[in-house]
Amino acid sequence: METLTVLLIVVYAVDILLLFLFGVHCYVMVGLYQRNKKYCLSDGEKEPLDLSVANLRDVPTVTIQLPIFNEYYVVDRLLEGVAQIQWPKKRLEIQVLDDSTDDTRDKAARLVAEYRRRGFDIVHLHRTNREGHKAGALKAGLDRAKGEYVAIFDADFVPNPEFLIRTIPYFDDPQIGMVQTRWGHINADYSILTKAQSMGIDGHFMIEQVARNCNQLWMNFNGTGGVWRKECIYEAGNWQGDTLTEDFDLSYRAELAGWRFRYFMDVENPAELPGTIAAFKSQQFRWCKGSIQTAVKLIPRILKADFNWKIKAEALVHLLNYSVHPLMILNMLVTLPLLLIDGWSVYSMADAGIFALFAVAAFMSVGTFGPMIFYVVSQRELYPDWKQRMIWLPVLMMIGTGIAVSNTRAWIEAVIGVQSSFKRTPKLRIESKTDNLADRDRYRLPFDPLSAVEIGMGFYCLTCVYYSLAFGLWMLTPFMTIYGLGFLYVGFGSIREALLNARAPRRSERLVRAA
C-alpha cells in the first residue's frame, strides 16, 4: 500500500508540475505580446498596394487556392468573397480544388463557369482519389498554379477584400516565405458554444501569433487566411499528407530551412465557427492529433538544427501544447485515489502528507490562471465591450476541459502511430441566431461513443468535489467542479445532438415522401 501511495504521489506531483509549466507559458506569451506588438500591424512598415497607380507589369500574379470537400452550403459564399478581393483580374488565378463526393461537385462547376463568364481566371479541379486529402489537393493545384504567390482559403471563410493589397507588399523581402492574417468570426453570437470558441481562437490569433512573430520566434500557417511564396513551399519539401495538420508541418519545415514569416493582426478574415458539439470535437481532434504527429515527426530535426535555444524551446512547447489534455485527464484520475487512499479523516490525510501535497498543488495552480489572463488580454485588445464578454470565459474553460477525453485519444493515437483519415469539419452556413441546424441535414456527424466516457468523467470529478469538501480540501473544489461540468456539458450535449438527428428524418427524405 505504501508503494502505491508513493507512486500516486510521484505521478500527481510530476503531472501538476507539467501543467504548471504550460500555464506559466501563457504568462510568457502575454509578456512577449506586449513587447513589440506594433510589428504585427500591416501598415507599420509598408502601405497597402495602391492598384489605381500601380503599373500592371509590376503587380505579381497570385493564385488563390480553395480546397473544398462536400461544402454544398458554403461554396457559393466562399466564391462570392474571393470575387471581392482587390487585385487585377489579369494577375489573379483562382483554383477550386474540389475533392467532393456529393453534388457539391456539380454546384461548384456551375459557379466556376459563371465566374469565368464574368472575366475571372478560375478553374475547377476535381479529384476522385483524395490521395493526401487537403495536402494532396493543394499539392496537385500547386503544380498547375500560375502565380508566384499562393493564397489559401478554406470553405468556411469570407476573405477580406484588402487581403492581398495589404500582404503582398511584404514579399519584397526575399526571406519572407509566408504571411498569415487573423481569423475573425461570422457567427460568434450564434450560441454559447460559438461564443466560447471565438474567445479561444482570439487568444491564439491575438496573443500567441503576435508574441511569436514580433519576437522572431517560429509561428505557423493556420491552414487558411494566408499567402505563401511558391518557392518557399517547394524548398521546404512541398505539401505532405502524413499528418492531419499539413499547415503546421509545412510551416516548421519552411522555418527549419531558414524562411521567415510575417503575421498581421489587423487584417481580419471572418470564418464560420462549428455550430455543434460534434463538429467542434471533430475539429479539435484533428488539430490535436495533427499537432502531436508533427511533433513526433519534426522534434528530432528541431533539436539537431542550428538555431538558438529560445527558438527551439518555444517550438517544442508550441508543438506539444495539446499535451495539456492528457495531463488533465491524468490529474483527475489520480486525485480520487489520493483522497481515499489513507482513510476518511482530515487528520489521517494530513498525517500522511496528502494534505500538504494538495496544498502545494493548489499553490501551483497559479499556472491555471495563465490561460485565463491570456484570453482576458485578447478580449481587451479586440473589443470595446470586453468586460461584458468575460461572462463567457467560464464556458470556454468548461468546453476546453470537456473535450479532454476526445483529445487524449487523439494524442495517444498520434504518439503510437495510429493512422486515421482526414475528417472534415462540417460547414453549415450558420450565420445568425435565426438559422436552424435542422435545415442543414446533409453533413450530420455520427454519434461519438466517447460521450459515455465524458459523462462518466463528469460524475467522477463531482465525486472528487464531494470528498474534497468532506475532507476539508476546499482548494480542489473549484477546478474539479469546472472539470466535471465541462465533461457533462460536452457528453450530454453530444447525446442530445445525436437524439435530435435520429428523430428528425433527413430533409430530402421528407421531400420525397411529400412528393
Short mmCIF file of C-alpha atoms in Angstrom, two decimals:
data_model
loop_
_atom_site.label_atom_id
_atom_site.label_comp_id
_atom_site.label_asym_id
_atom_site.label_seq_id
_atom_site.Cartn_x
_atom_site.Cartn_y
_atom_site.Cartn_z
CA MET A 1 0.00 0.00 0.00
CA GLU A 2 2.84 2.39 0.79
CA THR A 3 4.43 1.71 -2.61
CA LEU A 4 1.15 2.52 -4.35
CA THR A 5 0.80 5.71 -2.31
CA VAL A 6 4.31 6.84 -3.20
CA LEU A 7 3.71 6.03 -6.87
CA LEU A 8 0.47 8.02 -6.94
CA ILE A 9 2.11 10.97 -5.20
CA VAL A 10 5.02 10.99 -7.68
CA VAL A 11 2.69 10.76 -10.69
CA TYR A 12 0.46 13.52 -9.32
CA ALA A 13 3.41 15.78 -8.50
CA VAL A 14 5.01 15.41 -11.94
CA ASP A 15 1.63 15.93 -13.62
CA ILE A 16 0.95 19.11 -11.64
CA LEU A 17 4.44 20.42 -12.42
CA LEU A 18 3.97 19.92 -16.17
CA LEU A 19 0.54 21.58 -16.11
CA PHE A 20 2.08 24.43 -14.13
CA LEU A 21 4.76 24.92 -16.80
CA PHE A 22 2.19 25.02 -19.61
CA GLY A 23 0.20 27.55 -17.58
CA VAL A 24 3.25 29.73 -17.00
CA HIS A 25 3.88 29.64 -20.75
CA CYS A 26 0.65 31.61 -21.19
CA TYR A 27 2.06 34.37 -18.97
CA VAL A 28 5.20 34.34 -21.12
CA MET A 29 3.09 34.73 -24.28
CA VAL A 30 1.25 37.73 -22.82
CA GLY A 31 4.54 39.35 -21.84
CA LEU A 32 6.06 38.79 -25.27
CA TYR A 33 2.92 40.17 -26.89
CA GLN A 34 3.28 43.44 -25.03
CA ARG A 35 6.93 43.90 -26.02
CA ASN A 36 6.62 44.66 -29.71
CA LYS A 37 3.04 44.14 -30.87
CA LYS A 38 3.17 47.01 -33.38
CA TYR A 39 5.42 44.81 -35.52
CA CYS A 40 2.29 42.84 -36.41
CA LEU A 41 0.38 45.78 -37.90
CA SER A 42 0.23 45.61 -41.68
CA ASP A 43 0.62 49.36 -42.18
CA GLY A 44 3.57 49.62 -39.80
CA GLU A 45 6.29 49.29 -42.44
CA LYS A 46 4.52 49.31 -45.81
CA GLU A 47 1.44 50.98 -47.18
CA PRO A 48 -1.22 48.82 -48.87
CA LEU A 49 -0.59 48.43 -52.59
CA ASP A 50 -2.39 51.21 -54.47
CA LEU A 51 -3.76 49.45 -57.54
CA SER A 52 -5.04 52.71 -59.02
CA VAL A 53 -1.49 53.91 -59.67
CA ALA A 54 0.42 50.62 -59.85
CA ASN A 55 1.80 49.52 -63.19
CA LEU A 56 0.21 46.19 -64.13
CA ARG A 57 3.63 44.84 -65.12
CA ASP A 58 4.82 45.39 -61.55
CA VAL A 59 1.87 43.55 -59.97
CA PRO A 60 2.74 39.88 -59.36
CA THR A 61 0.45 37.04 -60.33
CA VAL A 62 -1.29 35.43 -57.37
CA THR A 63 -3.04 32.06 -57.31
CA ILE A 64 -5.85 31.64 -54.79
CA GLN A 65 -6.44 28.01 -53.87
CA LEU A 66 -9.81 26.99 -52.45
CA PRO A 67 -9.67 23.38 -51.17
CA ILE A 68 -13.22 22.04 -50.70
CA PHE A 69 -14.74 18.68 -49.84
CA ASN A 70 -18.54 18.34 -49.72
CA GLU A 71 -19.16 22.02 -48.98
CA TYR A 72 -22.61 22.36 -50.55
CA TYR A 73 -23.87 25.03 -48.15
CA VAL A 74 -20.89 27.40 -48.28
CA VAL A 75 -19.09 27.09 -51.61
CA ASP A 76 -21.13 29.93 -53.14
CA ARG A 77 -20.38 32.22 -50.17
CA LEU A 78 -16.69 31.40 -50.49
CA LEU A 79 -16.55 32.31 -54.18
CA GLU A 80 -18.56 35.48 -53.60
CA GLY A 81 -15.96 36.57 -51.07
CA VAL A 82 -12.99 35.69 -53.28
CA ALA A 83 -14.51 37.64 -56.16
CA GLN A 84 -14.43 40.77 -53.98
CA ILE A 85 -10.66 40.59 -53.37
CA GLN A 86 -8.95 43.69 -54.71
CA TRP A 87 -6.47 42.51 -57.34
CA PRO A 88 -6.26 42.88 -61.13
CA LYS A 89 -8.10 40.03 -62.84
CA LYS A 90 -5.21 39.63 -65.25
CA ARG A 91 -2.91 38.92 -62.30
CA LEU A 92 -5.27 36.65 -60.37
CA GLU A 93 -5.88 32.93 -60.79
CA ILE A 94 -8.49 31.05 -58.74
CA GLN A 95 -8.29 27.29 -58.28
CA VAL A 96 -11.29 25.44 -56.83
CA LEU A 97 -9.62 22.26 -55.58
CA ASP A 98 -12.64 20.01 -55.30
CA ASP A 99 -12.47 16.54 -53.74
CA SER A 100 -16.24 16.37 -53.24
CA THR A 101 -18.16 13.12 -53.45
CA ASP A 102 -21.66 14.66 -53.42
CA ASP A 103 -23.46 17.22 -55.58
CA THR A 104 -21.13 19.96 -54.33
CA ARG A 105 -19.09 18.98 -57.39
CA ASP A 106 -21.88 19.98 -59.78
CA LYS A 107 -22.68 23.15 -57.85
CA ALA A 108 -19.02 24.19 -57.83
CA ALA A 109 -18.71 23.50 -61.55
CA ARG A 110 -21.72 25.73 -62.29
CA LEU A 111 -20.37 28.51 -60.10
CA VAL A 112 -16.93 28.33 -61.69
CA ALA A 113 -18.48 28.56 -65.16
CA GLU A 114 -20.45 31.64 -64.08
CA TYR A 115 -17.38 33.41 -62.67
CA ARG A 116 -15.40 32.55 -65.77
CA ARG A 117 -18.09 34.28 -67.85
CA ARG A 118 -17.59 37.31 -65.60
CA GLY A 119 -13.96 37.51 -66.62
CA PHE A 120 -12.21 35.64 -63.78
CA ASP A 121 -9.35 33.27 -64.48
CA ILE A 122 -10.87 30.42 -62.49
CA VAL A 123 -10.59 26.63 -62.83
CA HIS A 124 -12.43 23.71 -61.25
CA LEU A 125 -10.01 20.88 -60.47
CA HIS A 126 -11.84 17.78 -59.27
CA ARG A 127 -10.07 14.73 -57.90
CA THR A 128 -11.58 11.31 -57.28
CA ASN A 129 -8.82 9.57 -55.32
CA ARG A 130 -8.41 12.09 -52.43
CA GLU A 131 -4.83 10.98 -52.04
CA GLY A 132 -3.20 13.05 -49.30
CA HIS A 133 -6.56 14.72 -48.56
CA LYS A 134 -6.21 18.51 -48.27
CA ALA A 135 -2.41 18.38 -48.58
CA GLY A 136 -2.76 16.29 -51.74
CA ALA A 137 -5.25 18.71 -53.26
CA LEU A 138 -3.03 21.71 -52.53
CA LYS A 139 -0.01 19.93 -53.95
CA ALA A 140 -1.85 18.93 -57.13
CA GLY A 141 -3.06 22.50 -57.60
CA LEU A 142 0.38 23.96 -56.90
CA ASP A 143 1.88 22.07 -59.83
CA ARG A 144 -0.55 23.92 -62.13
CA ALA A 145 -0.54 27.29 -60.37
CA LYS A 146 0.44 30.30 -62.48
CA GLY A 147 1.19 32.62 -59.57
CA GLU A 148 4.49 33.14 -57.82
CA TYR A 149 2.42 33.61 -54.66
CA VAL A 150 -0.30 31.23 -53.47
CA ALA A 151 -3.10 32.27 -51.11
CA ILE A 152 -5.32 29.67 -49.45
CA PHE A 153 -8.85 29.92 -48.07
CA ASP A 154 -10.92 27.12 -46.58
CA ALA A 155 -14.60 26.83 -47.41
CA ASP A 156 -15.81 28.37 -44.15
CA PHE A 157 -14.08 31.72 -44.80
CA VAL A 158 -15.12 35.03 -46.32
CA PRO A 159 -11.87 36.69 -47.48
CA ASN A 160 -11.11 40.29 -46.62
CA PRO A 161 -11.22 42.35 -49.85
CA GLU A 162 -7.93 44.05 -48.87
CA PHE A 163 -6.21 40.76 -48.07
CA LEU A 164 -3.74 40.82 -51.00
CA ILE A 165 -3.02 44.55 -51.21
CA ARG A 166 -2.02 44.51 -47.52
CA THR A 167 0.06 41.31 -47.51
CA ILE A 168 1.82 41.02 -50.89
CA PRO A 169 3.99 44.15 -50.38
CA TYR A 170 5.84 42.35 -47.57
CA PHE A 171 7.18 39.77 -50.00
CA ASP A 172 9.59 42.46 -51.20
CA ASP A 173 11.83 40.91 -48.55
CA PRO A 174 13.18 37.78 -50.30
CA GLN A 175 13.44 35.93 -46.97
CA ILE A 176 9.69 36.12 -46.30
CA GLY A 177 8.10 32.82 -47.23
CA MET A 178 4.57 33.23 -45.84
CA VAL A 179 2.24 35.91 -44.47
CA GLN A 180 -0.61 34.89 -42.15
CA THR A 181 -3.60 37.02 -41.15
CA ARG A 182 -6.06 36.90 -38.25
CA TRP A 183 -9.23 34.84 -38.21
CA GLY A 184 -12.47 36.62 -37.40
CA HIS A 185 -15.90 35.14 -36.71
CA ILE A 186 -19.06 35.12 -38.80
CA ASN A 187 -21.30 33.51 -36.18
CA ALA A 188 -19.73 34.15 -32.77
CA ASP A 189 -23.12 35.15 -31.31
CA TYR A 190 -24.99 32.07 -32.55
CA SER A 191 -24.77 30.09 -29.28
CA ILE A 192 -22.81 29.81 -26.05
CA LEU A 193 -20.67 27.21 -27.80
CA THR A 194 -19.66 29.60 -30.59
CA LYS A 195 -19.17 32.47 -28.12
CA ALA A 196 -16.70 30.36 -26.16
CA GLN A 197 -14.93 29.15 -29.31
CA SER A 198 -14.48 32.70 -30.54
CA MET A 199 -12.67 33.60 -27.31
CA GLY A 200 -10.36 30.62 -27.69
CA ILE A 201 -9.48 31.49 -31.28
CA ASP A 202 -8.98 35.16 -30.38
CA GLY A 203 -6.43 34.13 -27.78
CA HIS A 204 -4.37 32.25 -30.33
CA PHE A 205 -4.51 34.87 -33.08
CA MET A 206 -4.29 37.97 -30.92
CA ILE A 207 -1.71 36.84 -28.37
CA GLU A 208 0.19 33.71 -29.44
CA GLN A 209 0.77 34.53 -33.08
CA VAL A 210 1.75 38.12 -32.29
CA ALA A 211 4.01 37.08 -29.41
CA ARG A 212 5.90 34.62 -31.59
CA ASN A 213 6.17 36.70 -34.72
CA CYS A 214 7.11 40.02 -33.14
CA ASN A 215 9.87 38.32 -31.12
CA GLN A 216 11.35 36.41 -34.08
CA LEU A 217 10.16 33.04 -32.80
CA TRP A 218 8.65 30.39 -35.04
CA MET A 219 4.96 30.63 -35.84
CA ASN A 220 2.72 28.51 -38.03
CA PHE A 221 0.50 28.96 -41.05
CA ASN A 222 -3.06 28.28 -39.87
CA GLY A 223 -4.20 26.42 -42.97
CA THR A 224 -6.20 29.34 -44.37
CA GLY A 225 -6.16 33.12 -44.47
CA GLY A 226 -2.51 33.26 -45.52
CA VAL A 227 -0.37 33.59 -48.62
CA TRP A 228 2.80 31.66 -49.49
CA ARG A 229 5.73 32.29 -51.76
CA LYS A 230 5.60 29.29 -54.10
CA GLU A 231 9.38 28.93 -53.97
CA CYS A 232 9.18 28.55 -50.18
CA ILE A 233 6.69 25.68 -50.41
CA TYR A 234 8.89 23.78 -52.87
CA GLU A 235 12.09 24.41 -50.94
CA ALA A 236 10.51 23.21 -47.70
CA GLY A 237 9.54 19.90 -49.28
CA ASN A 238 6.06 20.72 -50.61
CA TRP A 239 2.75 19.73 -49.01
CA GLN A 240 2.88 16.36 -47.27
CA GLY A 241 -0.11 14.32 -46.13
CA ASP A 242 1.48 12.23 -43.37
CA THR A 243 -0.03 14.40 -40.60
CA LEU A 244 -3.52 15.81 -40.07
CA THR A 245 -2.10 19.34 -39.79
CA GLU A 246 -0.32 19.76 -43.09
CA ASP A 247 -0.16 23.52 -42.43
CA PHE A 248 1.73 23.16 -39.14
CA ASP A 249 4.07 20.60 -40.70
CA LEU A 250 4.95 22.72 -43.73
CA SER A 251 5.40 25.84 -41.56
CA TYR A 252 8.05 24.29 -39.37
CA ARG A 253 9.81 22.61 -42.29
CA ALA A 254 10.00 26.01 -44.00
CA GLU A 255 11.38 27.68 -40.87
CA LEU A 256 13.88 24.87 -40.44
CA ALA A 257 15.00 25.70 -43.98
CA GLY A 258 15.63 29.32 -42.93
CA TRP A 259 12.48 31.06 -44.23
CA ARG A 260 10.84 33.83 -42.21
CA PHE A 261 7.13 34.52 -41.75
CA ARG A 262 5.05 37.61 -41.03
CA TYR A 263 1.75 37.84 -39.17
CA PHE A 264 -0.73 40.72 -39.22
CA MET A 265 -3.39 41.03 -36.56
CA ASP A 266 -5.17 43.94 -38.25
CA VAL A 267 -6.08 42.01 -41.42
CA GLU A 268 -9.13 40.00 -40.43
CA ASN A 269 -10.74 37.22 -42.45
CA PRO A 270 -14.01 36.09 -40.84
CA ALA A 271 -14.86 32.39 -40.67
CA GLU A 272 -17.77 30.24 -39.57
CA LEU A 273 -17.34 28.53 -36.20
CA PRO A 274 -18.61 24.95 -35.73
CA GLY A 275 -22.21 25.18 -34.59
CA THR A 276 -22.46 21.76 -32.94
CA ILE A 277 -20.52 19.99 -30.21
CA ALA A 278 -19.86 17.06 -32.55
CA ALA A 279 -18.33 19.33 -35.18
CA PHE A 280 -16.25 21.16 -32.57
CA LYS A 281 -14.92 17.89 -31.15
CA SER A 282 -14.09 16.64 -34.63
CA GLN A 283 -12.16 19.81 -35.42
CA GLN A 284 -10.25 19.72 -32.14
CA PHE A 285 -9.46 16.01 -32.52
CA ARG A 286 -7.88 16.70 -35.91
CA TRP A 287 -5.91 19.70 -34.63
CA CYS A 288 -4.69 17.81 -31.57
CA LYS A 289 -3.68 14.64 -33.39
CA GLY A 290 -2.07 16.54 -36.24
CA SER A 291 -0.05 18.74 -33.87
CA ILE A 292 1.34 15.75 -31.99
CA GLN A 293 2.02 13.91 -35.26
CA THR A 294 4.00 16.95 -36.38
CA ALA A 295 5.85 16.95 -33.06
CA VAL A 296 6.81 13.28 -33.43
CA LYS A 297 7.93 13.96 -36.99
CA LEU A 298 9.92 17.16 -36.52
CA ILE A 299 11.20 17.40 -32.93
CA PRO A 300 14.32 15.33 -33.68
CA ARG A 301 15.14 17.68 -36.58
CA ILE A 302 14.48 20.75 -34.44
CA LEU A 303 16.78 19.54 -31.66
CA LYS A 304 19.59 18.94 -34.15
CA ALA A 305 19.07 22.23 -36.03
CA ASP A 306 21.42 25.18 -35.65
CA PHE A 307 19.03 27.69 -34.06
CA ASN A 308 19.20 29.43 -30.68
CA TRP A 309 17.70 27.79 -27.61
CA LYS A 310 14.83 30.29 -27.34
CA ILE A 311 13.50 29.36 -30.77
CA LYS A 312 13.87 25.65 -30.03
CA ALA A 313 12.24 25.87 -26.60
CA GLU A 314 9.23 27.80 -27.88
CA ALA A 315 8.92 25.43 -30.86
CA LEU A 316 8.79 22.42 -28.53
CA VAL A 317 6.14 23.97 -26.29
CA HIS A 318 4.13 25.01 -29.35
CA LEU A 319 4.23 21.53 -30.86
CA LEU A 320 3.39 19.80 -27.59
CA ASN A 321 0.74 22.24 -26.38
CA TYR A 322 -2.13 19.75 -26.78
CA SER A 323 -0.39 17.54 -24.20
CA VAL A 324 -2.33 19.59 -21.66
CA HIS A 325 -5.39 17.40 -22.26
CA PRO A 326 -3.90 14.00 -21.34
CA LEU A 327 -2.20 15.69 -18.39
CA MET A 328 -5.59 16.99 -17.24
CA ILE A 329 -7.14 13.53 -17.55
CA LEU A 330 -4.27 12.00 -15.57
CA ASN A 331 -4.65 14.68 -12.90
CA MET A 332 -8.34 13.91 -12.47
CA LEU A 333 -7.88 10.15 -12.39
CA VAL A 334 -5.18 10.29 -9.71
CA THR A 335 -6.98 12.79 -7.47
CA LEU A 336 -9.70 10.48 -6.14
CA PRO A 337 -7.35 7.61 -5.15
CA LEU A 338 -5.17 10.12 -3.33
CA LEU A 339 -8.21 11.44 -1.49
CA LEU A 340 -9.26 7.96 -0.38
CA ILE A 341 -6.03 6.04 -0.05
CA ASP A 342 -5.25 6.93 3.54
CA GLY A 343 -8.58 6.94 5.26
CA TRP A 344 -11.56 9.18 5.77
CA SER A 345 -10.40 11.97 8.01
CA VAL A 346 -8.53 15.19 7.64
CA TYR A 347 -6.19 14.15 10.43
CA SER A 348 -5.06 10.92 8.77
CA MET A 349 -4.66 12.64 5.42
CA ALA A 350 -2.60 15.42 6.92
CA ASP A 351 -0.56 12.85 8.81
CA ALA A 352 0.23 11.12 5.53
CA GLY A 353 1.25 14.33 3.86
CA ILE A 354 -1.61 14.22 1.37
CA PHE A 355 -3.00 17.50 2.67
CA ALA A 356 0.36 19.15 2.09
CA LEU A 357 0.52 17.70 -1.41
CA PHE A 358 -2.84 19.15 -2.37
CA ALA A 359 -1.92 22.46 -0.78
CA VAL A 360 1.20 22.65 -2.94
CA ALA A 361 -0.85 21.64 -5.97
CA ALA A 362 -3.32 24.44 -5.22
CA PHE A 363 -0.47 26.92 -4.92
CA MET A 364 0.97 25.78 -8.25
CA SER A 365 -2.45 26.16 -9.81
CA VAL A 366 -1.48 29.79 -10.24
CA GLY A 367 -0.37 28.44 -13.61
CA THR A 368 -4.01 27.57 -14.29
CA PHE A 369 -4.81 31.27 -14.34
CA GLY A 370 -2.29 31.77 -17.15
CA PRO A 371 -4.80 30.81 -19.88
CA MET A 372 -7.44 33.00 -18.22
CA ILE A 373 -5.16 36.06 -18.30
CA PHE A 374 -4.25 35.11 -21.85
CA TYR A 375 -7.89 35.21 -23.00
CA VAL A 376 -8.79 38.30 -20.99
CA VAL A 377 -5.98 40.29 -22.62
CA SER A 378 -7.02 39.15 -26.10
CA GLN A 379 -10.61 40.29 -25.49
CA ARG A 380 -9.45 43.62 -24.06
CA GLU A 381 -7.32 44.26 -27.15
CA LEU A 382 -10.06 43.38 -29.63
CA TYR A 383 -13.40 44.53 -28.24
CA PRO A 384 -14.56 47.75 -26.53
CA ASP A 385 -17.15 45.71 -24.57
CA TRP A 386 -14.57 43.17 -23.42
CA LYS A 387 -15.71 43.28 -19.79
CA GLN A 388 -19.19 42.12 -20.75
CA ARG A 389 -17.67 39.32 -22.81
CA MET A 390 -15.92 37.90 -19.75
CA ILE A 391 -19.10 36.09 -18.73
CA TRP A 392 -18.27 33.51 -21.42
CA LEU A 393 -14.83 32.76 -20.02
CA PRO A 394 -16.10 30.01 -17.68
CA VAL A 395 -17.85 28.40 -20.64
CA LEU A 396 -14.57 28.42 -22.58
CA MET A 397 -12.87 26.72 -19.63
CA MET A 398 -15.66 24.15 -19.48
CA ILE A 399 -15.59 23.16 -23.14
CA GLY A 400 -11.79 23.22 -23.11
CA THR A 401 -11.96 20.61 -20.37
CA GLY A 402 -14.92 18.77 -21.84
CA ILE A 403 -13.03 17.80 -24.99
CA ALA A 404 -10.09 16.41 -22.98
CA VAL A 405 -11.26 12.79 -23.36
CA SER A 406 -11.53 13.05 -27.14
CA ASN A 407 -8.25 14.92 -27.44
CA THR A 408 -6.46 12.46 -25.16
CA ARG A 409 -7.47 9.71 -27.57
CA ALA A 410 -6.12 11.84 -30.44
CA TRP A 411 -2.86 12.41 -28.52
CA ILE A 412 -2.37 8.70 -27.82
CA GLU A 413 -3.12 7.73 -31.42
CA ALA A 414 -0.55 10.27 -32.66
CA VAL A 415 2.15 9.06 -30.26
CA ILE A 416 1.73 5.36 -31.06
CA GLY A 417 1.34 5.99 -34.79
CA VAL A 418 -2.31 5.09 -35.37
CA GLN A 419 -3.31 6.50 -38.75
CA SER A 420 -6.74 7.96 -39.42
CA SER A 421 -8.39 9.67 -42.35
CA PHE A 422 -8.84 13.43 -42.62
CA LYS A 423 -12.31 14.11 -41.20
CA ARG A 424 -13.65 17.44 -42.35
CA THR A 425 -15.47 19.81 -40.03
CA PRO A 426 -18.99 20.31 -41.46
CA LYS A 427 -19.66 23.85 -42.65
CA LEU A 428 -23.39 24.52 -42.48
CA ARG A 429 -23.62 28.25 -43.23
CA ILE A 430 -24.85 29.06 -39.73
CA GLU A 431 -24.50 32.83 -39.68
CA SER A 432 -27.13 34.15 -37.27
CA LYS A 433 -29.37 33.04 -34.42
CA THR A 434 -32.27 32.63 -36.83
CA ASP A 435 -30.50 29.90 -38.80
CA ASN A 436 -31.77 26.43 -37.94
CA LEU A 437 -29.39 23.48 -37.75
CA ALA A 438 -32.32 21.16 -38.52
CA ASP A 439 -32.42 22.64 -42.02
CA ARG A 440 -28.77 21.71 -42.61
CA ASP A 441 -29.05 17.94 -42.58
CA ARG A 442 -26.53 16.91 -45.24
CA TYR A 443 -23.45 16.51 -43.10
CA ARG A 444 -24.53 15.12 -39.76
CA LEU A 445 -21.69 13.53 -37.84
CA PRO A 446 -22.16 10.07 -36.29
CA PHE A 447 -22.60 9.67 -32.56
CA ASP A 448 -19.33 9.56 -30.66
CA PRO A 449 -19.29 6.61 -28.17
CA LEU A 450 -16.73 8.53 -26.10
CA SER A 451 -19.62 10.68 -24.93
CA ALA A 452 -20.38 7.98 -22.35
CA VAL A 453 -16.82 8.25 -21.07
CA GLU A 454 -17.14 12.04 -20.91
CA ILE A 455 -20.29 11.74 -18.78
CA GLY A 456 -18.54 9.20 -16.57
CA MET A 457 -15.60 11.58 -16.14
CA GLY A 458 -18.04 14.35 -15.25
CA PHE A 459 -19.55 12.38 -12.37
CA TYR A 460 -16.07 11.18 -11.35
CA CYS A 461 -14.92 14.80 -10.98
CA LEU A 462 -18.03 15.68 -8.98
CA THR A 463 -17.26 12.72 -6.73
CA CYS A 464 -13.82 14.27 -6.18
CA VAL A 465 -15.59 17.51 -5.26
CA TYR A 466 -17.69 15.68 -2.65
CA TYR A 467 -14.73 14.02 -0.95
CA SER A 468 -12.54 17.11 -1.12
CA LEU A 469 -15.23 19.02 0.75
CA ALA A 470 -15.72 16.15 3.18
CA PHE A 471 -12.03 16.15 4.00
CA GLY A 472 -11.73 19.92 4.16
CA LEU A 473 -9.62 20.13 1.00
CA TRP A 474 -11.59 23.05 -0.39
CA MET A 475 -8.71 24.12 -2.67
CA LEU A 476 -9.57 21.27 -5.06
CA THR A 477 -13.25 22.06 -5.46
CA PRO A 478 -13.18 24.99 -7.95
CA PHE A 479 -11.11 23.12 -10.53
CA MET A 480 -12.86 19.78 -10.13
CA THR A 481 -16.25 21.49 -10.38
CA ILE A 482 -15.30 23.16 -13.66
CA TYR A 483 -13.86 19.88 -14.95
CA GLY A 484 -16.99 17.98 -14.01
CA LEU A 485 -19.40 20.50 -15.53
CA GLY A 486 -17.30 20.64 -18.70
CA PHE A 487 -17.45 16.89 -19.23
CA LEU A 488 -21.17 16.77 -18.53
CA TYR A 489 -21.84 19.66 -20.92
CA VAL A 490 -19.92 18.04 -23.77
CA GLY A 491 -21.10 14.48 -23.05
CA PHE A 492 -24.81 15.20 -22.62
CA GLY A 493 -24.67 17.78 -25.41
CA SER A 494 -23.31 15.17 -27.80
CA ILE A 495 -26.08 12.73 -26.84
CA ARG A 496 -28.72 15.44 -27.25
CA GLU A 497 -27.47 16.22 -30.76
CA ALA A 498 -27.48 12.54 -31.68
CA LEU A 499 -31.07 12.13 -30.46
CA LEU A 500 -32.22 15.18 -32.41
CA ASN A 501 -30.54 13.80 -35.53
CA ALA A 502 -32.21 10.42 -35.04
CA ARG A 503 -35.67 11.90 -34.55
CA ALA A 504 -35.55 14.27 -37.49
CA PRO A 505 -35.63 12.47 -40.85
CA ARG A 506 -33.44 13.96 -43.49
CA ARG A 507 -34.97 16.87 -45.29
CA SER A 508 -34.53 15.12 -48.62
CA GLU A 509 -36.42 12.08 -47.31
CA ARG A 510 -39.29 14.30 -46.17
CA LEU A 511 -39.46 15.91 -49.58
CA VAL A 512 -39.54 12.50 -51.29
CA ARG A 513 -42.38 11.30 -49.06
CA ALA A 514 -44.26 14.55 -49.62
CA ALA A 515 -43.93 14.13 -53.36
#
